[in-house]
Amino acid sequence: MTSKNQIQGVAAQAPAIDVVIMAAGKGTRMKSRLPKVLHRLAGRPLLQHVLDTAADLQARKVVVITGHGAIEVEAACAGAAGAVAEFALDFVRQEPQLGTGHAVQQAVPVLADDGVVVVLSGDVPLTQSDTLFHLIKASGGTKLALLTLEQANPAGYGRIVRAASAGAGAEGVVQAIVEHKDASVEERQITEIYSGIMAVPAAQLKRWLARLDNQNAQGEYYLTDIVKFAVADGVEVVAYKITDAVQVAGVNSPVQLAELERAYQLGQAHRLMEAGVRLADPARLDVRGDLLCAHDVSIDVNCVFMGQVSLGEGVSIGANCVVANAVIEAGAVIHPFTHIDGETLGVRVGAGALVGPFARLRPGAVLGAEVHIGNFVEVKNSTLAKGAKANHLAYLGDATVGERVNYGAGSITANYDGANKHRTVIEADVHVGSNCVLVAPITLGAGGTVGGGSTLTKDTPAGALSVARGKQVTIANWSRPQKAPRG
Ligand code: UD1
Ligand code: MG
């Protein structure tokens, strides 16, 4: 064996991480038909956030424990996890729900003995993977590690009961977790609480789970009872204490969901500002996906970014814009109230382009450099070359538009014949007057001019003036009809 292989051999000895996610609870307080863990935070189901964290941990296996709404929950994460996750995904059902210990017992048959099990909840979306890495490190593959924190108001939580402290400043070793409803008056004074998250060697976990009973105030099988078994077995119990309550906050109600959404969004806003983005108000930004920004980007209030969005250097986004799945190149200006949604095809806005206010860019809109799209203009599946302009009240669908084309107010590409979509080609330097209907398929030759109000059904030659409308008739000295006098 070479020394390089030996080093890899040592690294490979770190125990594998298997994640168990409890997601069987009903979520009564959400007052919703949708299972709680499928409610969305930053555009993604709560459970998806937890699955993404498991992926960050490079988990070997993830076991999701389902119960209420199991079919819906399983369908939702099987679809979403498949694409990104490297881990093996297992579902186990917990019916009925007899407590957190009973929940994890259901996972025992699918858990290997050689791993470290990290227990998470599907309704706790904002735990950072760094925190969990610390917790796993604290477990060291042999100890029971609990994620804890101090809560000024600990009512409702499991309390961390410690032995009398060994010396000044030192905390006594963890002896047990006692649930609020089972706690004595003295124990209720304890402010260190169990977060609901632990890392535990799988083989020990299995042994301890087998010993649980439900002789307690709630008649439930408490996962937290394994702490006293660990102590009895002489296995060290360690607490990894954090201060950031958001990381372990669960969602039980719409109010808590909204609070976590704001906490998450404020975090994103701060990350963007630290990267140099100027936000008019960090409290009025929503990023529900990935927003990538170059230098000197500015974003006004009430903008929503969804899916994958990238903003080039110096891009300016006006107030009240919704931008999804789009690439906006350097120096482009998106004026207020613009809606851009590339869905799966994407939208591209070229360098220095001006879009809006009140513009709508739909999937497949590809705008070249310095294109202008003005108010109440809709663009779908169309390419506009450099310098083309459609400034007012117009529709461009399935069109290829050449450089410097001027597309008049109120003009429409009639791209749909009731059965099929057809293309409109407008070559470079064409001037389309106001209120024209271009019945596709049709090609307007380069440099041509189309008279306002024309309905074109045939191709037009390059350089020509094409007019297709009723001829104007003038009758001199026309006297309008008069009303007959009364009586
Ligand atoms: C649990 C802990 C408590 C801790 C608190 C942190 C136990 C006994 N207590 O209490 O020490 O301070 O979390 O929030 O573990 N679930 C199931 N099946 C069940 C019961 C629960 O899947 O049979 C799921 C729930 O949907 C939820 C999670 O487990 O996602 C935690 O359950 P919950 O009822 O919120 O636990 P708590 O009583 O709050
Ligand atoms: Mg809870």
Short mmCIF file of C-alpha atoms and ligand atoms in Angstrom, two decimals:
data_model
loop_
_atom_site.label_atom_id
_atom_site.label_comp_id
_atom_site.label_asym_id
_atom_site.label_seq_id
_atom_site.Cartn_x
_atom_site.Cartn_y
_atom_site.Cartn_z
CA MET A 1 0.00 0.00 0.00
CA THR A 2 1.40 3.43 -0.89
CA SER A 3 1.41 6.27 1.63
CA LYS A 4 -1.26 8.10 -0.38
CA ASN A 5 -3.57 5.11 -0.03
CA GLN A 6 -2.84 4.98 3.67
CA ILE A 7 -3.93 8.60 4.08
CA GLN A 8 -7.14 7.87 2.16
CA GLY A 9 -7.64 4.79 4.33
CA VAL A 10 -7.50 6.90 7.49
CA ALA A 11 -9.93 9.48 6.06
CA ALA A 12 -12.32 6.70 5.12
CA GLN A 13 -12.50 5.60 8.76
CA ALA A 14 -14.73 8.52 9.75
CA PRO A 15 -18.11 6.82 10.29
CA ALA A 16 -20.74 7.27 7.62
CA ILE A 17 -23.54 9.72 8.36
CA ASP A 18 -27.10 8.44 8.18
CA VAL A 19 -29.84 11.02 8.65
CA VAL A 20 -33.27 10.32 10.12
CA ILE A 21 -35.90 13.00 9.47
CA MET A 22 -39.06 12.91 11.57
CA ALA A 23 -41.97 14.07 9.45
CA ALA A 24 -44.98 12.11 10.65
CA GLY A 25 -46.65 14.80 12.78
CA LYS A 26 -49.95 16.31 11.82
CA GLY A 27 -49.25 20.01 12.12
CA THR A 28 -52.73 20.75 13.43
CA ARG A 29 -51.92 24.40 14.07
CA MET A 30 -51.18 25.05 10.40
CA LYS A 31 -54.93 24.59 9.83
CA SER A 32 -54.20 23.33 6.33
CA ARG A 33 -54.91 20.33 4.13
CA LEU A 34 -51.27 20.35 3.04
CA PRO A 35 -48.98 18.25 5.28
CA LYS A 36 -46.94 20.63 7.42
CA VAL A 37 -43.53 19.68 6.03
CA LEU A 38 -44.70 20.55 2.50
CA HIS A 39 -45.45 24.16 3.34
CA ARG A 40 -42.93 26.37 1.59
CA LEU A 41 -40.15 28.55 2.93
CA ALA A 42 -38.27 30.61 0.35
CA GLY A 43 -40.17 28.74 -2.35
CA ARG A 44 -39.11 25.26 -1.23
CA PRO A 45 -40.98 22.78 0.99
CA LEU A 46 -39.73 22.76 4.59
CA LEU A 47 -38.71 19.14 4.19
CA GLN A 48 -36.69 20.01 1.07
CA HIS A 49 -34.55 22.38 3.15
CA VAL A 50 -33.80 19.52 5.54
CA LEU A 51 -33.03 17.15 2.65
CA ASP A 52 -30.66 19.75 1.19
CA THR A 53 -28.90 20.00 4.56
CA ALA A 54 -28.54 16.20 4.57
CA ALA A 55 -26.99 16.45 1.10
CA ASP A 56 -24.51 19.04 2.45
CA LEU A 57 -23.55 16.55 5.16
CA GLN A 58 -22.81 14.01 2.43
CA ALA A 59 -25.14 11.63 4.18
CA ARG A 60 -24.91 8.01 3.10
CA LYS A 61 -28.59 7.44 3.67
CA VAL A 62 -31.61 9.55 4.57
CA VAL A 63 -34.65 7.98 6.19
CA VAL A 64 -37.81 10.09 6.19
CA ILE A 65 -40.42 9.01 8.72
CA THR A 66 -43.86 9.78 7.39
CA GLY A 67 -47.33 9.43 8.83
CA HIS A 68 -49.87 12.19 8.31
CA GLY A 69 -50.13 12.84 4.58
CA ALA A 70 -47.50 10.14 3.96
CA ILE A 71 -48.38 9.58 0.30
CA GLU A 72 -48.18 13.27 -0.51
CA VAL A 73 -44.95 13.78 1.46
CA GLU A 74 -43.26 10.77 -0.12
CA ALA A 75 -44.29 11.82 -3.63
CA ALA A 76 -43.08 15.38 -3.07
CA CYS A 77 -39.60 14.50 -1.85
CA ALA A 78 -39.02 11.52 -4.12
CA GLY A 79 -39.41 13.89 -7.07
CA ALA A 80 -37.38 16.74 -5.63
CA ALA A 81 -34.58 14.78 -3.96
CA GLY A 82 -33.83 12.48 -6.89
CA ALA A 83 -32.26 15.18 -8.99
CA VAL A 84 -29.83 16.60 -6.46
CA ALA A 85 -29.23 14.03 -3.77
CA GLU A 86 -26.35 11.63 -3.74
CA PHE A 87 -27.72 9.78 -0.74
CA ALA A 88 -30.02 6.76 -0.70
CA LEU A 89 -33.52 7.87 0.26
CA ASP A 90 -35.79 5.60 2.30
CA PHE A 91 -39.27 6.20 3.62
CA VAL A 92 -40.72 4.45 6.62
CA ARG A 93 -44.26 4.89 7.86
CA GLN A 94 -45.14 5.59 11.46
CA GLU A 95 -48.80 4.78 12.05
CA PRO A 96 -50.05 5.69 14.58
CA GLN A 97 -47.70 8.37 15.95
CA LEU A 98 -46.71 7.34 19.46
CA GLY A 99 -43.89 9.82 20.04
CA THR A 100 -40.44 10.76 18.77
CA GLY A 101 -38.84 7.58 20.15
CA HIS A 102 -41.47 5.48 18.41
CA ALA A 103 -40.82 7.48 15.23
CA VAL A 104 -37.10 6.68 15.20
CA GLN A 105 -37.83 3.03 16.11
CA GLN A 106 -39.52 2.73 12.71
CA ALA A 107 -36.21 3.53 11.01
CA VAL A 108 -34.24 0.82 12.82
CA PRO A 109 -34.71 -1.91 10.17
CA VAL A 110 -33.21 0.31 7.44
CA LEU A 111 -30.31 1.73 9.47
CA ALA A 112 -26.86 0.12 9.34
CA ASP A 113 -24.98 -0.44 12.59
CA ASP A 114 -21.72 1.23 11.62
CA GLY A 115 -22.89 4.82 11.07
CA VAL A 116 -23.56 7.93 13.11
CA VAL A 117 -27.25 8.76 13.04
CA VAL A 118 -28.23 12.44 12.90
CA VAL A 119 -31.84 12.97 13.97
CA LEU A 120 -33.57 15.96 12.37
CA SER A 121 -37.16 17.14 12.01
CA GLY A 122 -38.89 17.91 8.73
CA ASP A 123 -40.38 21.07 10.21
CA VAL A 124 -37.05 22.61 11.29
CA PRO A 125 -35.74 24.06 8.03
CA LEU A 126 -32.88 26.42 8.86
CA THR A 127 -30.25 24.29 10.60
CA GLN A 128 -26.87 25.01 9.05
CA SER A 129 -24.77 22.08 7.96
CA ASP A 130 -21.75 23.62 9.76
CA THR A 131 -23.61 23.34 13.04
CA LEU A 132 -24.34 19.68 12.34
CA PHE A 133 -20.72 19.00 11.41
CA HIS A 134 -19.74 20.36 14.84
CA LEU A 135 -22.36 18.16 16.48
CA ILE A 136 -21.12 15.08 14.62
CA LYS A 137 -17.57 15.94 15.59
CA ALA A 138 -18.67 16.25 19.23
CA SER A 139 -20.15 12.75 18.99
CA GLY A 140 -16.87 11.49 17.58
CA GLY A 141 -18.71 8.38 16.43
CA THR A 142 -18.85 7.05 20.02
CA LYS A 143 -20.68 9.61 22.17
CA LEU A 144 -24.28 10.78 22.26
CA ALA A 145 -24.18 14.44 21.18
CA LEU A 146 -27.15 16.74 21.77
CA LEU A 147 -27.66 20.11 20.13
CA THR A 148 -28.81 22.48 22.88
CA LEU A 149 -29.37 26.15 23.50
CA GLU A 150 -30.34 28.57 26.25
CA GLN A 151 -33.92 29.78 26.08
CA ALA A 152 -35.09 32.65 28.26
CA ASN A 153 -38.56 31.12 28.09
CA PRO A 154 -37.99 27.35 27.99
CA ALA A 155 -41.65 26.36 28.52
CA GLY A 156 -42.64 23.36 26.40
CA TYR A 157 -39.10 22.17 25.68
CA GLY A 158 -37.13 19.24 27.02
CA ARG A 159 -34.66 20.44 29.69
CA ILE A 160 -31.02 19.40 29.84
CA VAL A 161 -30.45 18.04 33.34
CA ARG A 162 -26.79 18.16 34.38
CA ALA A 163 -24.93 16.79 37.36
CA ALA A 164 -23.65 19.27 39.94
CA SER A 165 -20.78 21.22 38.40
CA ALA A 166 -17.29 19.92 39.01
CA GLY A 167 -15.80 23.39 39.50
CA ALA A 168 -16.37 27.10 39.00
CA GLY A 169 -17.41 27.92 35.42
CA ALA A 170 -17.51 24.26 34.36
CA GLU A 171 -20.84 22.73 33.42
CA GLY A 172 -21.79 19.42 35.00
CA VAL A 173 -22.12 16.39 32.77
CA VAL A 174 -25.46 15.76 31.09
CA GLN A 175 -27.57 13.26 33.00
CA ALA A 176 -30.93 13.31 31.27
CA ILE A 177 -33.46 15.24 29.23
CA VAL A 178 -36.69 15.78 31.03
CA GLU A 179 -39.74 16.82 29.04
CA HIS A 180 -41.57 19.95 30.18
CA LYS A 181 -44.72 18.05 31.14
CA ASP A 182 -42.71 15.60 33.26
CA ALA A 183 -40.40 18.18 34.82
CA SER A 184 -40.43 19.10 38.50
CA VAL A 185 -40.72 22.72 39.59
CA GLU A 186 -36.92 22.88 40.00
CA GLU A 187 -36.27 21.26 36.61
CA ARG A 188 -38.57 23.79 34.95
CA GLN A 189 -36.13 26.49 36.08
CA ILE A 190 -33.49 25.01 33.75
CA THR A 191 -33.04 27.23 30.71
CA GLU A 192 -30.80 24.93 28.65
CA ILE A 193 -33.13 23.08 26.30
CA TYR A 194 -32.84 20.20 23.86
CA SER A 195 -33.23 21.43 20.29
CA GLY A 196 -34.67 18.17 18.96
CA ILE A 197 -31.42 17.41 17.08
CA MET A 198 -28.86 14.78 18.08
CA ALA A 199 -25.99 12.73 16.66
CA VAL A 200 -25.67 9.21 17.99
CA PRO A 201 -23.78 6.02 17.07
CA ALA A 202 -26.27 3.78 15.27
CA ALA A 203 -25.56 0.55 17.14
CA GLN A 204 -26.07 2.18 20.55
CA LEU A 205 -29.16 4.03 19.34
CA LYS A 206 -30.76 0.75 18.31
CA ARG A 207 -30.08 -0.82 21.69
CA TRP A 208 -31.47 2.15 23.58
CA LEU A 209 -34.57 2.48 21.38
CA ALA A 210 -35.46 -1.12 22.24
CA ARG A 211 -35.60 -0.15 25.93
CA LEU A 212 -38.02 2.81 25.64
CA ASP A 213 -41.37 2.79 27.38
CA ASN A 214 -44.25 5.26 27.50
CA GLN A 215 -44.57 5.65 31.27
CA ASN A 216 -44.64 9.44 31.31
CA ALA A 217 -46.97 12.42 31.44
CA GLN A 218 -47.84 12.17 27.74
CA GLY A 219 -47.96 8.38 27.42
CA GLU A 220 -45.48 8.68 24.51
CA TYR A 221 -42.24 6.95 23.59
CA TYR A 222 -39.74 9.77 24.10
CA LEU A 223 -36.56 9.70 22.02
CA THR A 224 -35.09 11.90 24.72
CA ASP A 225 -35.20 8.97 27.21
CA ILE A 226 -32.17 7.45 25.47
CA VAL A 227 -30.02 9.98 27.33
CA LYS A 228 -30.56 8.26 30.65
CA PHE A 229 -29.80 4.87 29.04
CA ALA A 230 -26.53 6.24 27.69
CA VAL A 231 -25.61 7.52 31.14
CA ALA A 232 -26.52 4.13 32.68
CA ASP A 233 -24.38 2.36 30.05
CA GLY A 234 -21.43 4.62 30.75
CA VAL A 235 -21.58 6.24 27.30
CA GLU A 236 -20.58 9.88 27.45
CA VAL A 237 -23.33 12.41 26.64
CA VAL A 238 -22.10 15.74 25.31
CA ALA A 239 -24.00 18.92 24.58
CA TYR A 240 -23.05 21.16 21.70
CA LYS A 241 -24.61 24.47 22.62
CA ILE A 242 -25.47 27.11 20.03
CA THR A 243 -26.91 30.62 20.46
CA ASP A 244 -28.74 31.07 17.15
CA ALA A 245 -32.32 30.00 17.91
CA VAL A 246 -33.40 30.34 14.26
CA GLN A 247 -31.34 27.25 13.39
CA VAL A 248 -33.45 25.01 15.59
CA ALA A 249 -36.79 26.80 15.33
CA GLY A 250 -39.65 24.59 14.20
CA VAL A 251 -42.70 25.57 12.22
CA ASN A 252 -45.98 24.85 13.95
CA SER A 253 -48.18 27.70 12.73
CA PRO A 254 -48.47 30.19 9.86
CA VAL A 255 -47.06 32.87 12.18
CA GLN A 256 -43.93 30.82 12.86
CA LEU A 257 -43.58 30.03 9.17
CA ALA A 258 -43.70 33.73 8.30
CA GLU A 259 -41.20 34.55 11.07
CA LEU A 260 -38.71 32.00 9.75
CA GLU A 261 -39.28 33.22 6.19
CA ARG A 262 -38.32 36.76 7.26
CA ALA A 263 -35.31 35.49 9.20
CA TYR A 264 -34.16 33.52 6.17
CA GLN A 265 -34.72 36.43 3.77
CA LEU A 266 -32.90 38.89 6.01
CA GLY A 267 -29.96 36.47 6.01
CA GLN A 268 -29.97 36.40 2.21
CA ALA A 269 -30.23 40.20 2.04
CA HIS A 270 -27.19 40.54 4.30
CA ARG A 271 -25.19 38.05 2.23
CA LEU A 272 -26.01 40.03 -0.93
CA MET A 273 -25.10 43.37 0.64
CA GLU A 274 -21.83 41.95 1.93
CA ALA A 275 -21.12 40.97 -1.68
CA GLY A 276 -21.68 44.62 -2.69
CA VAL A 277 -25.31 44.60 -3.81
CA ARG A 278 -27.19 47.79 -2.95
CA LEU A 279 -30.60 46.93 -1.57
CA ALA A 280 -32.98 49.84 -1.02
CA ASP A 281 -34.40 47.94 1.95
CA PRO A 282 -33.10 44.56 3.14
CA ALA A 283 -36.48 43.90 4.76
CA ARG A 284 -38.25 44.16 1.41
CA LEU A 285 -36.49 41.53 -0.68
CA ASP A 286 -37.47 37.92 -1.34
CA VAL A 287 -35.10 35.44 -2.91
CA ARG A 288 -36.76 32.09 -3.51
CA GLY A 289 -33.94 30.36 -5.31
CA ASP A 290 -30.41 31.41 -6.26
CA LEU A 291 -29.62 35.02 -7.03
CA LEU A 292 -26.14 35.66 -8.40
CA CYS A 293 -25.00 39.30 -8.60
CA ALA A 294 -21.94 40.94 -10.16
CA HIS A 295 -20.60 44.26 -8.84
CA ASP A 296 -22.68 47.41 -8.58
CA VAL A 297 -26.07 45.81 -8.80
CA SER A 298 -28.89 47.78 -7.22
CA ILE A 299 -32.29 46.44 -6.28
CA ASP A 300 -35.20 48.64 -5.24
CA VAL A 301 -37.93 47.62 -2.79
CA ASN A 302 -40.38 44.71 -3.05
CA CYS A 303 -38.60 42.61 -5.65
CA VAL A 304 -39.01 38.83 -5.77
CA PHE A 305 -36.39 36.57 -7.36
CA MET A 306 -37.22 32.95 -8.09
CA GLY A 307 -35.35 29.97 -9.50
CA GLN A 308 -31.95 30.76 -11.01
CA VAL A 309 -31.36 34.46 -11.63
CA SER A 310 -28.11 36.14 -12.53
CA LEU A 311 -27.60 39.91 -12.64
CA GLY A 312 -24.59 41.33 -14.46
CA GLU A 313 -22.43 44.25 -13.45
CA GLY A 314 -24.30 47.49 -12.86
CA VAL A 315 -27.76 46.02 -13.42
CA SER A 316 -30.54 48.02 -11.84
CA ILE A 317 -33.86 46.46 -10.82
CA GLY A 318 -36.72 48.86 -10.13
CA ALA A 319 -39.31 48.53 -7.41
CA ASN A 320 -41.90 45.75 -7.48
CA CYS A 321 -40.32 43.48 -10.07
CA VAL A 322 -40.70 39.70 -10.15
CA VAL A 323 -37.77 37.98 -11.87
CA ALA A 324 -37.56 34.21 -12.31
CA ASN A 325 -35.08 32.04 -14.21
CA ALA A 326 -33.36 34.82 -16.11
CA VAL A 327 -29.96 36.15 -17.03
CA ILE A 328 -29.76 39.97 -17.06
CA GLU A 329 -26.53 41.19 -18.59
CA ALA A 330 -24.34 44.11 -17.56
CA GLY A 331 -25.85 47.56 -17.42
CA ALA A 332 -29.42 46.51 -18.20
CA VAL A 333 -32.14 48.48 -16.45
CA ILE A 334 -35.35 46.78 -15.41
CA HIS A 335 -37.90 49.48 -14.62
CA PRO A 336 -40.58 49.07 -11.91
CA PHE A 337 -43.42 46.54 -12.08
CA THR A 338 -41.77 44.32 -14.65
CA HIS A 339 -42.54 40.60 -14.64
CA ILE A 340 -39.90 38.29 -16.06
CA ASP A 341 -40.37 34.52 -15.96
CA GLY A 342 -38.14 32.23 -17.97
CA GLU A 343 -39.63 29.03 -16.49
CA THR A 344 -37.64 26.18 -18.06
CA LEU A 345 -36.63 27.95 -21.30
CA GLY A 346 -35.12 30.95 -19.54
CA VAL A 347 -35.06 34.63 -20.42
CA ARG A 348 -31.98 36.61 -21.43
CA VAL A 349 -31.78 40.39 -21.32
CA GLY A 350 -28.77 41.79 -23.19
CA ALA A 351 -26.25 44.34 -21.99
CA GLY A 352 -27.61 47.85 -21.66
CA ALA A 353 -31.18 46.84 -22.50
CA LEU A 354 -34.08 48.84 -21.03
CA VAL A 355 -37.14 46.91 -19.94
CA GLY A 356 -40.41 48.19 -18.47
CA PRO A 357 -42.05 49.70 -16.58
CA PHE A 358 -44.92 47.19 -16.73
CA ALA A 359 -43.24 44.86 -19.22
CA ARG A 360 -43.67 41.10 -19.37
CA LEU A 361 -40.92 38.77 -20.56
CA ARG A 362 -42.00 35.16 -20.90
CA PRO A 363 -40.07 31.92 -21.51
CA GLY A 364 -37.65 32.07 -24.42
CA ALA A 365 -37.48 35.87 -24.61
CA VAL A 366 -33.93 36.64 -25.70
CA LEU A 367 -33.13 40.34 -25.92
CA GLY A 368 -29.86 41.48 -27.46
CA ALA A 369 -27.78 44.42 -26.32
CA GLU A 370 -29.54 47.78 -26.01
CA VAL A 371 -32.97 46.42 -26.83
CA HIS A 372 -35.85 48.52 -25.49
CA ILE A 373 -39.04 46.88 -24.25
CA GLY A 374 -41.53 49.41 -22.94
CA ASN A 375 -44.75 49.48 -20.99
CA PHE A 376 -47.38 46.81 -21.59
CA VAL A 377 -45.21 44.91 -24.05
CA GLU A 378 -45.25 41.10 -23.86
CA VAL A 379 -42.43 39.04 -25.37
CA LYS A 380 -42.54 35.24 -25.59
CA ASN A 381 -40.18 32.79 -27.31
CA SER A 382 -38.72 35.58 -29.43
CA THR A 383 -35.26 36.82 -30.21
CA LEU A 384 -34.63 40.53 -30.61
CA ALA A 385 -31.27 41.55 -32.06
CA LYS A 386 -29.20 44.49 -30.90
CA GLY A 387 -30.97 47.82 -30.70
CA ALA A 388 -34.47 46.57 -31.59
CA LYS A 389 -37.29 48.49 -29.91
CA ALA A 390 -40.86 47.71 -28.94
CA ASN A 391 -41.81 50.56 -26.69
CA HIS A 392 -45.55 50.48 -26.19
CA LEU A 393 -48.50 48.07 -25.87
CA ALA A 394 -47.33 45.27 -28.14
CA TYR A 395 -47.02 41.49 -28.45
CA LEU A 396 -44.06 39.60 -29.88
CA GLY A 397 -44.56 35.82 -29.81
CA ASP A 398 -42.48 33.28 -31.76
CA ALA A 399 -40.69 36.08 -33.57
CA THR A 400 -37.17 36.66 -34.81
CA VAL A 401 -36.50 40.40 -34.85
CA GLY A 402 -33.45 41.91 -36.54
CA GLU A 403 -31.16 44.70 -35.44
CA ARG A 404 -32.60 48.20 -35.03
CA VAL A 405 -36.15 47.13 -35.87
CA ASN A 406 -38.77 49.53 -34.58
CA TYR A 407 -41.94 47.71 -33.65
CA GLY A 408 -44.85 50.14 -33.33
CA ALA A 409 -47.32 50.66 -30.53
CA GLY A 410 -50.20 48.22 -30.49
CA SER A 411 -48.68 45.80 -33.01
CA ILE A 412 -49.23 42.09 -32.64
CA THR A 413 -47.70 38.92 -34.02
CA ALA A 414 -50.68 36.64 -34.73
CA ASN A 415 -48.66 33.50 -34.04
CA TYR A 416 -51.44 31.04 -33.33
CA ASP A 417 -53.90 29.80 -35.95
CA GLY A 418 -56.02 27.93 -33.43
CA ALA A 419 -54.02 24.71 -33.84
CA ASN A 420 -50.35 25.53 -34.37
CA LYS A 421 -47.86 28.26 -33.58
CA HIS A 422 -46.02 29.94 -36.46
CA ARG A 423 -42.96 32.19 -36.68
CA THR A 424 -42.70 35.81 -37.64
CA VAL A 425 -39.39 37.03 -39.05
CA ILE A 426 -38.75 40.76 -39.06
CA GLU A 427 -35.42 41.48 -40.73
CA ALA A 428 -33.00 44.23 -39.75
CA ASP A 429 -34.06 47.89 -39.90
CA VAL A 430 -37.74 47.19 -40.57
CA HIS A 431 -40.12 49.83 -39.27
CA VAL A 432 -43.49 48.40 -38.24
CA GLY A 433 -46.08 51.15 -37.75
CA SER A 434 -48.65 51.26 -35.00
CA ASN A 435 -51.50 48.78 -34.64
CA CYS A 436 -50.31 46.22 -37.17
CA VAL A 437 -51.25 42.54 -37.17
CA LEU A 438 -48.54 40.27 -38.60
CA VAL A 439 -50.22 36.97 -39.43
CA ALA A 440 -47.59 34.24 -39.11
CA PRO A 441 -45.86 32.55 -40.79
CA ILE A 442 -44.55 35.72 -42.38
CA THR A 443 -41.24 37.43 -43.18
CA LEU A 444 -40.79 41.19 -43.44
CA GLY A 445 -37.78 41.96 -45.67
CA ALA A 446 -34.90 44.05 -44.37
CA GLY A 447 -35.32 47.80 -44.25
CA GLY A 448 -39.01 47.66 -45.19
CA THR A 449 -41.73 49.84 -43.73
CA VAL A 450 -45.20 48.69 -42.75
CA GLY A 451 -47.94 51.32 -42.69
CA GLY A 452 -49.84 51.73 -39.43
CA GLY A 453 -53.01 49.69 -39.08
CA SER A 454 -51.95 47.04 -41.62
CA THR A 455 -52.95 43.42 -41.33
CA LEU A 456 -50.24 41.55 -43.22
CA THR A 457 -50.73 37.97 -44.37
CA LYS A 458 -48.00 37.85 -47.03
CA ASP A 459 -44.22 38.36 -46.92
CA THR A 460 -43.02 41.88 -47.70
CA PRO A 461 -40.02 42.66 -49.92
CA ALA A 462 -36.90 44.35 -48.59
CA GLY A 463 -36.85 48.13 -48.68
CA ALA A 464 -40.53 48.47 -49.68
CA LEU A 465 -43.47 50.24 -48.07
CA SER A 466 -46.26 47.77 -47.42
CA VAL A 467 -49.73 48.92 -46.47
CA ALA A 468 -52.70 46.62 -46.03
CA ARG A 469 -55.74 48.52 -44.85
CA GLY A 470 -58.85 50.21 -46.23
CA LYS A 471 -58.03 53.22 -48.41
CA GLN A 472 -58.98 56.56 -46.94
CA VAL A 473 -61.92 58.20 -48.73
CA THR A 474 -62.72 61.91 -48.51
CA ILE A 475 -66.09 63.45 -49.39
CA ALA A 476 -65.93 67.21 -49.52
CA ASN A 477 -68.49 69.46 -47.83
CA TRP A 478 -70.19 66.57 -46.10
CA SER A 479 -73.20 67.56 -44.06
CA ARG A 480 -73.98 65.36 -41.09
CA PRO A 481 -77.55 64.06 -40.64
CA GLN A 482 -79.71 66.42 -38.55
CA LYS A 483 -82.34 65.45 -35.98
CA ALA A 484 -85.90 66.17 -37.29
CA PRO A 485 -87.49 69.11 -35.37
CA ARG A 486 -90.11 68.03 -32.77
CA GLY A 487 -93.92 68.27 -33.23
C1 UD1 B 1 -39.31 17.42 21.16
C2 UD1 B 1 -38.40 16.90 22.25
C3 UD1 B 1 -38.05 18.03 23.21
C4 UD1 B 1 -37.43 19.18 22.46
C5 UD1 B 1 -38.34 19.63 21.33
C6 UD1 B 1 -37.65 20.65 20.46
C7 UD1 B 1 -39.08 14.58 22.55
C8 UD1 B 1 -39.82 13.63 23.42
N1 UD1 B 1 -39.07 15.85 22.96
O1 UD1 B 1 -40.50 17.80 21.79
O2 UD1 B 1 -37.17 17.57 24.21
O3 UD1 B 1 -37.17 20.26 23.34
O4 UD1 B 1 -38.68 18.52 20.49
O5 UD1 B 1 -38.55 21.15 19.53
O6 UD1 B 1 -38.49 14.19 21.56
N2 UD1 B 1 -42.93 13.39 15.31
C9 UD1 B 1 -43.15 12.24 14.59
N3 UD1 B 1 -43.82 11.21 15.18
C10 UD1 B 1 -44.28 11.28 16.45
C11 UD1 B 1 -44.05 12.46 17.17
C12 UD1 B 1 -43.37 13.49 16.59
O7 UD1 B 1 -42.73 12.13 13.43
O8 UD1 B 1 -44.88 10.31 16.89
C13 UD1 B 1 -42.20 14.49 14.67
C14 UD1 B 1 -43.01 15.77 14.63
O9 UD1 B 1 -43.75 15.85 13.43
C15 UD1 B 1 -41.92 16.82 14.68
C16 UD1 B 1 -40.83 16.16 15.52
O10 UD1 B 1 -41.09 14.78 15.47
O11 UD1 B 1 -41.40 17.08 13.41
C17 UD1 B 1 -40.81 16.65 16.95
O12 UD1 B 1 -42.06 16.35 17.53
P1 UD1 B 1 -42.78 17.34 18.52
O13 UD1 B 1 -44.10 16.81 18.86
O14 UD1 B 1 -42.70 18.72 17.97
O15 UD1 B 1 -41.82 17.21 19.77
P2 UD1 B 1 -41.92 18.06 21.06
O16 UD1 B 1 -42.95 17.46 21.94
O17 UD1 B 1 -42.03 19.48 20.72
MG MG B 2 -42.27 20.63 18.66
#
